[in-house]
PDB file of C-alpha atoms in Angstrom:
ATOM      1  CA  UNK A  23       9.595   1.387 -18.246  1.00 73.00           C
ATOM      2  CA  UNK A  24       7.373   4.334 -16.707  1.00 77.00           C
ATOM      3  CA  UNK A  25       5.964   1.844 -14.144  1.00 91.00           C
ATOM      4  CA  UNK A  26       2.233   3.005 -13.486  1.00 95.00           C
ATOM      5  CA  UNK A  27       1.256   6.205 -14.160  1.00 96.00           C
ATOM      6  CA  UNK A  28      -1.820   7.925 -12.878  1.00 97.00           C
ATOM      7  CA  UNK A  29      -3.563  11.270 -14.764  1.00 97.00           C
ATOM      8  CA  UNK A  30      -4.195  13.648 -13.472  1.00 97.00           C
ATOM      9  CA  UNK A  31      -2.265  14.721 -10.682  1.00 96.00           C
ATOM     10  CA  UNK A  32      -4.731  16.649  -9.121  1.00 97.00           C
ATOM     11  CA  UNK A  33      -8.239  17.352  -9.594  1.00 96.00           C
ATOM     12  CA  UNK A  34     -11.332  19.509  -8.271  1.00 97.00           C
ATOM     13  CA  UNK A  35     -14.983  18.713  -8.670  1.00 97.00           C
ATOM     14  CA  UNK A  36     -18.260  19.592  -7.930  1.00 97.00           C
ATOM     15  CA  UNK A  37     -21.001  17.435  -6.132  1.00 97.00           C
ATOM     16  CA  UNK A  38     -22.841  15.391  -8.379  1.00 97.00           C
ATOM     17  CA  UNK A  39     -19.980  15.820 -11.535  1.00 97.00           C
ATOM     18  CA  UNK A  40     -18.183  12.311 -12.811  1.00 96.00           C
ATOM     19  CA  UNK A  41     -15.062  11.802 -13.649  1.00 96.00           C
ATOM     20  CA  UNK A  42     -12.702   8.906 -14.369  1.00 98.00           C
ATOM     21  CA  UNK A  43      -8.975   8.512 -12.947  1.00 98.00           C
ATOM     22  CA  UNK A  44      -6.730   6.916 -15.137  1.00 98.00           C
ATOM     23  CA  UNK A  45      -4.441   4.526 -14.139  1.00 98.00           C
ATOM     24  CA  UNK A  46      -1.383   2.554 -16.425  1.00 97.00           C
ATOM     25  CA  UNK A  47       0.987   0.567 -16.506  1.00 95.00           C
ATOM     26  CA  UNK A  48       3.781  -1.022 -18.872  1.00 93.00           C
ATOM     27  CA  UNK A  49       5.090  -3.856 -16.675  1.00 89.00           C
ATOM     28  CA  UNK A  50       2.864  -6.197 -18.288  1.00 88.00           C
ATOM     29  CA  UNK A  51       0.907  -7.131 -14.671  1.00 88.00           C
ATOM     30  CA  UNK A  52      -2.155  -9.078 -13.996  1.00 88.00           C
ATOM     31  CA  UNK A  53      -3.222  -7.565 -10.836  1.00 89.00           C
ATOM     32  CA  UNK A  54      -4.220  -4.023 -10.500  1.00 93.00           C
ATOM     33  CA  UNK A  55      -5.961  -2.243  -7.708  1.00 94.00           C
ATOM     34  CA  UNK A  56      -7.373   0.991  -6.429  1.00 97.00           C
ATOM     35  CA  UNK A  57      -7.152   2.350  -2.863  1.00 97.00           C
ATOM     36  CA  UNK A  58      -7.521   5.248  -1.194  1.00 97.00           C
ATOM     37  CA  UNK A  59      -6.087   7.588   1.255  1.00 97.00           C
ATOM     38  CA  UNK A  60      -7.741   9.267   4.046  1.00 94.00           C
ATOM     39  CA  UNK A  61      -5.851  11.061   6.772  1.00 86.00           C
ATOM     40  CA  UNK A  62      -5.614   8.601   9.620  1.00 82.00           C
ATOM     41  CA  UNK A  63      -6.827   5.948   7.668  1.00 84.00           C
ATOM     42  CA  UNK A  64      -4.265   4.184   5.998  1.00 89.00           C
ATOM     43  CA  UNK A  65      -4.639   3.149   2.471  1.00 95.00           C
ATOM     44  CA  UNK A  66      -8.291   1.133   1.846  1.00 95.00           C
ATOM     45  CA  UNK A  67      -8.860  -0.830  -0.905  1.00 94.00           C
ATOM     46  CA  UNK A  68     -11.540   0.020  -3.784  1.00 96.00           C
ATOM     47  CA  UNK A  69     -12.040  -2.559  -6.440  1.00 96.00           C
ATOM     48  CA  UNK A  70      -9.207  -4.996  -7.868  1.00 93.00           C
ATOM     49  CA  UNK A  71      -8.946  -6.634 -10.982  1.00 92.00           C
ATOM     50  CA  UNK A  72      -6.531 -10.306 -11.516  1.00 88.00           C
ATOM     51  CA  UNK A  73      -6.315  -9.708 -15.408  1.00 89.00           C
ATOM     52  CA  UNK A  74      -8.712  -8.282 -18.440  1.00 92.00           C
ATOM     53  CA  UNK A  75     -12.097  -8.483 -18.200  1.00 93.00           C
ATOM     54  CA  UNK A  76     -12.398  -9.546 -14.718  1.00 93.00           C
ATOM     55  CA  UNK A  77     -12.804  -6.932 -11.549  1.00 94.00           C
ATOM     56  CA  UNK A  78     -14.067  -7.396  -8.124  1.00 93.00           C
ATOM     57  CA  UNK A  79     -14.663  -5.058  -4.804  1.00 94.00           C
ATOM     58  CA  UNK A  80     -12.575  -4.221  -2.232  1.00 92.00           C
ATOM     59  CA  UNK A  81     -13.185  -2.847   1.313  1.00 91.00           C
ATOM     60  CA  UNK A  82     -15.141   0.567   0.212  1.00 95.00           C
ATOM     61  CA  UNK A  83     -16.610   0.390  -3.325  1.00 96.00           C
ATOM     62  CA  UNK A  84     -19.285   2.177  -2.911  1.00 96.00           C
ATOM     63  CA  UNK A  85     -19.516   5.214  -5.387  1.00 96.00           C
ATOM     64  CA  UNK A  86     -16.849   3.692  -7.788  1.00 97.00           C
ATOM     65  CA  UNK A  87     -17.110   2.065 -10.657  1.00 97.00           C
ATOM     66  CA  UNK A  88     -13.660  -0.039 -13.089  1.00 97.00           C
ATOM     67  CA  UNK A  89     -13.245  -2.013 -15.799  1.00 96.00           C
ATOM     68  CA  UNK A  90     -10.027  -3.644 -16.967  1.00 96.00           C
ATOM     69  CA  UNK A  91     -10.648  -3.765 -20.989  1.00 96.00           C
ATOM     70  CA  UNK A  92      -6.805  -5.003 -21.498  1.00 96.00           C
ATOM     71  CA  UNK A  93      -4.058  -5.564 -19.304  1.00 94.00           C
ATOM     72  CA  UNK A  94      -2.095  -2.200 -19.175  1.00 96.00           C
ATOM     73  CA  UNK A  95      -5.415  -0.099 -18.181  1.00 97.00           C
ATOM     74  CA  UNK A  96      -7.358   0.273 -14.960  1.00 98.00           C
ATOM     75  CA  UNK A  97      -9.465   3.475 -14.761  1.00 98.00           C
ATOM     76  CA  UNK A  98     -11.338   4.330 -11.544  1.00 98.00           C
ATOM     77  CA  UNK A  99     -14.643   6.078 -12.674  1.00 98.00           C
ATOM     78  CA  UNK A 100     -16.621   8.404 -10.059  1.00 96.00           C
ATOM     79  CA  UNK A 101     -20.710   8.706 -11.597  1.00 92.00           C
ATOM     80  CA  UNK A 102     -21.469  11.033  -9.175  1.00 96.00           C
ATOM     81  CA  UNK A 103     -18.960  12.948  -6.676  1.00 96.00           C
ATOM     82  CA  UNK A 104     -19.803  13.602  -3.382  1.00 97.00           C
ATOM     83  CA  UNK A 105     -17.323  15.277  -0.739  1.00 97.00           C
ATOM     84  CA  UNK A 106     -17.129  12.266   0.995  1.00 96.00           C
ATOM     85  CA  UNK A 107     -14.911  11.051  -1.969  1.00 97.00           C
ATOM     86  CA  UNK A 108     -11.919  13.615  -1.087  1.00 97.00           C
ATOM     87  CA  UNK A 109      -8.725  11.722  -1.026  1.00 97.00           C
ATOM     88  CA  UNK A 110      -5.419  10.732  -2.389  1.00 97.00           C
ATOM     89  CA  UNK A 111      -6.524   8.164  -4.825  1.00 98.00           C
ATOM     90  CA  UNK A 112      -3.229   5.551  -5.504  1.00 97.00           C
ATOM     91  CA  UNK A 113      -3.577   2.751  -8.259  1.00 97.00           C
ATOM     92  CA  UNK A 114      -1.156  -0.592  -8.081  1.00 94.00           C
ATOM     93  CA  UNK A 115      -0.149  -3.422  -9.999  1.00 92.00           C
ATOM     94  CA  UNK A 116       2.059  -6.561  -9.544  1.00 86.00           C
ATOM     95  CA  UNK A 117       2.313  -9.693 -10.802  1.00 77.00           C
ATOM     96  CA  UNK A 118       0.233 -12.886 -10.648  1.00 64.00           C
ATOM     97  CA  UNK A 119       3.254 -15.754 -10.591  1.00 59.00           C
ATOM     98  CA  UNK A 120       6.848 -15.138  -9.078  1.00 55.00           C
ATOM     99  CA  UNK A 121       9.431 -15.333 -11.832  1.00 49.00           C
ATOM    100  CA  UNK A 122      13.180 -16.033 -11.176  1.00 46.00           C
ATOM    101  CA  UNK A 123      14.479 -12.883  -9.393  1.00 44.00           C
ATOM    102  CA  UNK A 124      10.946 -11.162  -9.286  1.00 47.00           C
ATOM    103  CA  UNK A 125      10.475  -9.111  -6.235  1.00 52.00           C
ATOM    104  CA  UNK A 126       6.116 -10.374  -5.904  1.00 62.00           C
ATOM    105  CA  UNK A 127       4.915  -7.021  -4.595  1.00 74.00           C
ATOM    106  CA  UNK A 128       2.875  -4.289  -5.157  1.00 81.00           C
ATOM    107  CA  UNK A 129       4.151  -1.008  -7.388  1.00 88.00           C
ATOM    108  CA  UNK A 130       2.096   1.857  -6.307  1.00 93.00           C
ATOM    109  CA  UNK A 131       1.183   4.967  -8.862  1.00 96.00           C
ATOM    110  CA  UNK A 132       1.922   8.516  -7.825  1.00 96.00           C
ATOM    111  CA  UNK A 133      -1.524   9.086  -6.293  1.00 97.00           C
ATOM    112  CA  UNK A 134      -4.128  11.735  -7.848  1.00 97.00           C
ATOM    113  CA  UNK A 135      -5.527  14.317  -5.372  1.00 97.00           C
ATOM    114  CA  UNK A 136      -9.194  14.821  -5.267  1.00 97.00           C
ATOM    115  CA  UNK A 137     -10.861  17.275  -4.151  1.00 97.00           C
ATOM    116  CA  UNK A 138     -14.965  17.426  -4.144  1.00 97.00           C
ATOM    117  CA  UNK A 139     -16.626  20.454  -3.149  1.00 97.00           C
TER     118      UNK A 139
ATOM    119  CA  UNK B  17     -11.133 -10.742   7.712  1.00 77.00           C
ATOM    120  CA  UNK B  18      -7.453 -10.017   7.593  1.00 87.00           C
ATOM    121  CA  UNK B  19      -6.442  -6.978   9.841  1.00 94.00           C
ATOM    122  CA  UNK B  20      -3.448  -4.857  10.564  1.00 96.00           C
ATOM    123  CA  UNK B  21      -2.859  -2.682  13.422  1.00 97.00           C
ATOM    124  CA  UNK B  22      -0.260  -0.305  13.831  1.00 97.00           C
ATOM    125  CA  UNK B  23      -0.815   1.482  17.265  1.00 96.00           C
ATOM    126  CA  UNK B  24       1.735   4.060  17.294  1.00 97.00           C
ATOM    127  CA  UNK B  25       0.093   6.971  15.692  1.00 96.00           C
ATOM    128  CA  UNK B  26       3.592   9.423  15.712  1.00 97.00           C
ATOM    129  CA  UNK B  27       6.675   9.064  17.333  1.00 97.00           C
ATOM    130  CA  UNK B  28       9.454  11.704  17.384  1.00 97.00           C
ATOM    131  CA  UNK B  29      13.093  10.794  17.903  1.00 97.00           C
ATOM    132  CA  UNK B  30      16.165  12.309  17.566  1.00 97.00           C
ATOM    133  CA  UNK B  31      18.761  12.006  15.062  1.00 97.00           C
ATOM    134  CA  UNK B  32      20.492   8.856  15.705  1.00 97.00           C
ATOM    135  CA  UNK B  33      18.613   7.411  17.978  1.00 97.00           C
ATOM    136  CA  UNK B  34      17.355   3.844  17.252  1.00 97.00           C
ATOM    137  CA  UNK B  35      13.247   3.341  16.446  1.00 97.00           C
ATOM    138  CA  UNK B  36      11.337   0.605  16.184  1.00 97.00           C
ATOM    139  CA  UNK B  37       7.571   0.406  14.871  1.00 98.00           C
ATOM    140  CA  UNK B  38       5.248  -1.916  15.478  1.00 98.00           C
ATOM    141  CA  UNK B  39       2.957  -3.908  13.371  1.00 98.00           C
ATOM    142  CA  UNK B  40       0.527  -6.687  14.800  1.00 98.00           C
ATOM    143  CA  UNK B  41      -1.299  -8.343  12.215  1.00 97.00           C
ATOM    144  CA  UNK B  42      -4.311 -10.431  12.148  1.00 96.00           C
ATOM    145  CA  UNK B  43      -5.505 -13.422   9.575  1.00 92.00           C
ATOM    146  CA  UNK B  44      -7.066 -16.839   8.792  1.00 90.00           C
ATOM    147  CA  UNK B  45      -4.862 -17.771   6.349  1.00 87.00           C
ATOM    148  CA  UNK B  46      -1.743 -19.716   6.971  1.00 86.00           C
ATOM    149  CA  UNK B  47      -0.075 -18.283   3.792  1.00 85.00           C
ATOM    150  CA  UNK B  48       0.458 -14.620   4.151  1.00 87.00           C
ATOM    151  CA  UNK B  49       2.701 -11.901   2.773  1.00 88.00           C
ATOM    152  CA  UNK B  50       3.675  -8.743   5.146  1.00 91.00           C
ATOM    153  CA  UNK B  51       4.903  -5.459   3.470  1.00 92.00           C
ATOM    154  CA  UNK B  52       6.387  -2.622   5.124  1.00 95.00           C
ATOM    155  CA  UNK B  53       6.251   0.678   2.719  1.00 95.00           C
ATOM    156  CA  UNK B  54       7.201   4.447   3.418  1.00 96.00           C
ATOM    157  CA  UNK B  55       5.625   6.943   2.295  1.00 96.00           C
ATOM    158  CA  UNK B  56       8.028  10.241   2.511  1.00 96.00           C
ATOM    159  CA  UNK B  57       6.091  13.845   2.604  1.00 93.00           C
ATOM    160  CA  UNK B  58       6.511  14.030  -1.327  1.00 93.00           C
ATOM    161  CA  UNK B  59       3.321  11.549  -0.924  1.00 93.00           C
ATOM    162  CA  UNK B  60       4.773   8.027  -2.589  1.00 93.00           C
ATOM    163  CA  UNK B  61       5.092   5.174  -1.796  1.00 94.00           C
ATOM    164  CA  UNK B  62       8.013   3.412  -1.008  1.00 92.00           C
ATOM    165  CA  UNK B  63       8.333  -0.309  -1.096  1.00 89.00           C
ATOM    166  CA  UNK B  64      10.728  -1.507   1.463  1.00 91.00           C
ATOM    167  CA  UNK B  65      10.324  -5.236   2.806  1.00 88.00           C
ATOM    168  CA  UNK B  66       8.437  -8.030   1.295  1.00 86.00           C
ATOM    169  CA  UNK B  67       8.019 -11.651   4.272  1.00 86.00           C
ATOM    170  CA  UNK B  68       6.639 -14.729   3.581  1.00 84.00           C
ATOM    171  CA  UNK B  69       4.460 -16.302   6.231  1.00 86.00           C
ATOM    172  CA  UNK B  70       6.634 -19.896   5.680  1.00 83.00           C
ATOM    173  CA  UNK B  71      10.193 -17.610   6.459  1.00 80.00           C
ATOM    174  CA  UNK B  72       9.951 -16.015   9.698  1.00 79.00           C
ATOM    175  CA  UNK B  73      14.265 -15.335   9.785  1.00 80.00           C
ATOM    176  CA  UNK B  74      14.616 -11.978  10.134  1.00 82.00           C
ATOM    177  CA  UNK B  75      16.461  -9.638   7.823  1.00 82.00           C
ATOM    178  CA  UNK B  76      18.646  -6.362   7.784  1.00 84.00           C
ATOM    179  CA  UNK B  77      19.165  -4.020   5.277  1.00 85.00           C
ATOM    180  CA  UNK B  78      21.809  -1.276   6.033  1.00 91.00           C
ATOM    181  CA  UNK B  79      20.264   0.402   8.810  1.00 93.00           C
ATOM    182  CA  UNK B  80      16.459  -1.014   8.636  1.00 94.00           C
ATOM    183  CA  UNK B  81      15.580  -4.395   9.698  1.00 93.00           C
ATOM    184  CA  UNK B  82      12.802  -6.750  10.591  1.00 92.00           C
ATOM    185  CA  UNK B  83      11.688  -9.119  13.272  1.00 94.00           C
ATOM    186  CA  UNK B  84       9.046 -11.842  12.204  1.00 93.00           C
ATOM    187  CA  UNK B  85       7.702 -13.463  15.225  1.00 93.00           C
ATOM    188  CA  UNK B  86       4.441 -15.607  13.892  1.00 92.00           C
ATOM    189  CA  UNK B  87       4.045 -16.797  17.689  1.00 92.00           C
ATOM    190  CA  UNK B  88       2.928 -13.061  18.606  1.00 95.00           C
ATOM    191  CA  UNK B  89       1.780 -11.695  14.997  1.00 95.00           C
ATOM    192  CA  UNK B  90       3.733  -9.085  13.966  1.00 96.00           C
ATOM    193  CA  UNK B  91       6.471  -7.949  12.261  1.00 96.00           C
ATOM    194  CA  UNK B  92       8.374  -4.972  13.679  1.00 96.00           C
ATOM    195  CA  UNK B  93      10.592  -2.243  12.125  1.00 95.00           C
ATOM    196  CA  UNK B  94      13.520  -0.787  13.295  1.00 96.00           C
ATOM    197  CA  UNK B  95      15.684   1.635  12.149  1.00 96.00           C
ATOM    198  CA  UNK B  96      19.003   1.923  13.327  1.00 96.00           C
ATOM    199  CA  UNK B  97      20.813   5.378  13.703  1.00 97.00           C
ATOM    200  CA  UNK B  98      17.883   7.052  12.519  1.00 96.00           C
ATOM    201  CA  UNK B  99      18.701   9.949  10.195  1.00 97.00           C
ATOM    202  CA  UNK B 100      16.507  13.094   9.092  1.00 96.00           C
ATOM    203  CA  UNK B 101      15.403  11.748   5.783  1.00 96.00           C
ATOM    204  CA  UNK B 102      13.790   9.030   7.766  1.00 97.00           C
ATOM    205  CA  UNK B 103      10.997  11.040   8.676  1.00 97.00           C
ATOM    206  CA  UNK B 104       7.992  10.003   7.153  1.00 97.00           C
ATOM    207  CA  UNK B 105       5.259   8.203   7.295  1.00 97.00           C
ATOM    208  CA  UNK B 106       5.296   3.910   6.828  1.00 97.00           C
ATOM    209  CA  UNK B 107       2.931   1.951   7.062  1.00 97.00           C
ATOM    210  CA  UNK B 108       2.459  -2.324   7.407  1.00 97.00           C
ATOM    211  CA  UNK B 109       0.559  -4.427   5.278  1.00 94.00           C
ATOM    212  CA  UNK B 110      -0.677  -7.913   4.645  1.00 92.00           C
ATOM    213  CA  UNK B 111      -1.772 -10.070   1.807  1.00 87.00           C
ATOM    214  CA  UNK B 112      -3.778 -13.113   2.184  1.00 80.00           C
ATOM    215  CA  UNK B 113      -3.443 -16.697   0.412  1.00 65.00           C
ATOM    216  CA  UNK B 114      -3.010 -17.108  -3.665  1.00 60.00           C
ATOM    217  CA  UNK B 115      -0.672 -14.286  -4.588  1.00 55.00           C
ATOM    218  CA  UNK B 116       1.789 -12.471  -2.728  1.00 55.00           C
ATOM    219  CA  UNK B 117       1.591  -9.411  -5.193  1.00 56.00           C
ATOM    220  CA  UNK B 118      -1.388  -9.287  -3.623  1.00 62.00           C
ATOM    221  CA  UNK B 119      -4.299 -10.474  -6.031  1.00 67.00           C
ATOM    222  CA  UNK B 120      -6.856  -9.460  -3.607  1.00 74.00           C
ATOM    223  CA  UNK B 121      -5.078  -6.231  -3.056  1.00 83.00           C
ATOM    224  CA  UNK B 122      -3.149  -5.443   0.389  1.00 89.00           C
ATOM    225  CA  UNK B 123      -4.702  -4.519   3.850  1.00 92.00           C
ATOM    226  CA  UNK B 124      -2.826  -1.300   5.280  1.00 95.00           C
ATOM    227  CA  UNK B 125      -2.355  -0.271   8.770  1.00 96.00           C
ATOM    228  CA  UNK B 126      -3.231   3.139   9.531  1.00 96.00           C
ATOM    229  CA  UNK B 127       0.265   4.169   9.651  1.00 96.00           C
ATOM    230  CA  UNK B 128       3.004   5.347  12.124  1.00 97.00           C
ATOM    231  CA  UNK B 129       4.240   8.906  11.406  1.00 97.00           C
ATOM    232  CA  UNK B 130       8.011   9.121  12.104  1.00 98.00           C
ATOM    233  CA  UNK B 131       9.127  12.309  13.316  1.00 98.00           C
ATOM    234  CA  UNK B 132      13.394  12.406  13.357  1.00 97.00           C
ATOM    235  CA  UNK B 133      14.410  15.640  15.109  1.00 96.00           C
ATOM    236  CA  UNK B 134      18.144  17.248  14.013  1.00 94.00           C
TER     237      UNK B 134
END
């Protein structure tokens, strides 16, 4: 299994350009999420989703935009970047039920650096 | 609102020395899941502990273990012997109520930076 993958790695914008983060996974999970990562912040949560077709907001939304079409994809869409939006952006899933020998937690992507100018 | 505080910003140790970090944690719920994850300067993260709110023994793994105390809220870290790779920087979390994967996604602390000196 590659786990959850994130493209791309890094990326640099301009104000006002969109773009959308993708995020996978092959673990066959219900829950994905979106946070991220500001220097002395801690990791803050965007927008979750509990399984396809169903997405909700997390602590800082604002500015972001998902959709969960089936259950290995979660992309993170930005309609209009502003430099607020510079970050380390990670994407998680786990699962919804704990199965016999399941570690229940969350498996984190390998982040995508944005920069906005 | 769930909340997680982690009020050592850095600490800096020397090799071997023993380190504990703190994590105080606030919620309504009275099923919970903590998380303690690293996050080394390559930039991922690292999943190390996962507690129920219904299992406060504490655990120890090699040199790392835990101390659940629901009485006062948290659930500290320590690492024993602290080595070089250590260094990084890890951070506590908490999940509220119907999953402990965190359906709702995971509040994070701000993060202690560990600092081990050679």
């Amino acid at each position: 299994n590659a786990g959850v993958t994130q493209t791309p790695k890094f990326q640099v914008l301009k104000t006002g350009q969109s773009m959308t983060l993708q995020c996978a996974q092959d673990m066959n999970h219900e829950y994905m999420s979106w946070y991220r990562q500001d220097p002395g912040m801690g990791l803050r949560l965007i927008h979750y989703s509990v399984g396809a077709g169903i997405t909700d907001q997390g602590e800082v939304p604002n500015g972001y935009n998902v959709s969960r079409s089936t259950t290995e994809d979660f992309p993170l869409r930005l309609l209009s970047a502003a430099p607020s939006q510079t970050s380390v952006y990670f994407c998680a899933s786990s699962y919804s039920n704990t199965g016999a020998g399941r570690q229940e937690t969350q498996y984190f992507g390998p982040g995508t650096r944005l920069l906005v100018l | 609102a769930q909340k997680v505080t982690q009020a050592q910003t850095e600490i800096s140790v020397v090799e071997k020395e023993d380190v504990t970090l703190d994590c105080v944690y606030e919620t309504r719920d009275t099923t919970y899941y903590l998380f303690w994850y690293k996050q080394p300067p390559s930039g991922e993260l690292v999943f190390l502990i996962r507690r129920n709110s219904f299992d406060e023994q504490n655990e120890i793994s090699g040199r790392y273990s835990w101390n659940f105390q629901k009485s006062t809220s948290s659930f500290n870290f320590t690492i024993t012997a602290s080595q070089v790779v250590d260094s990084a920087v890890y951070f506590c979390a908490l999940s509220e109520g119907r999953s402990g994967g965190g359906a709702d996604g995971l509040t994070f602390g701000k993060g202690t930076h560990l600092i081990i000196q050679p």
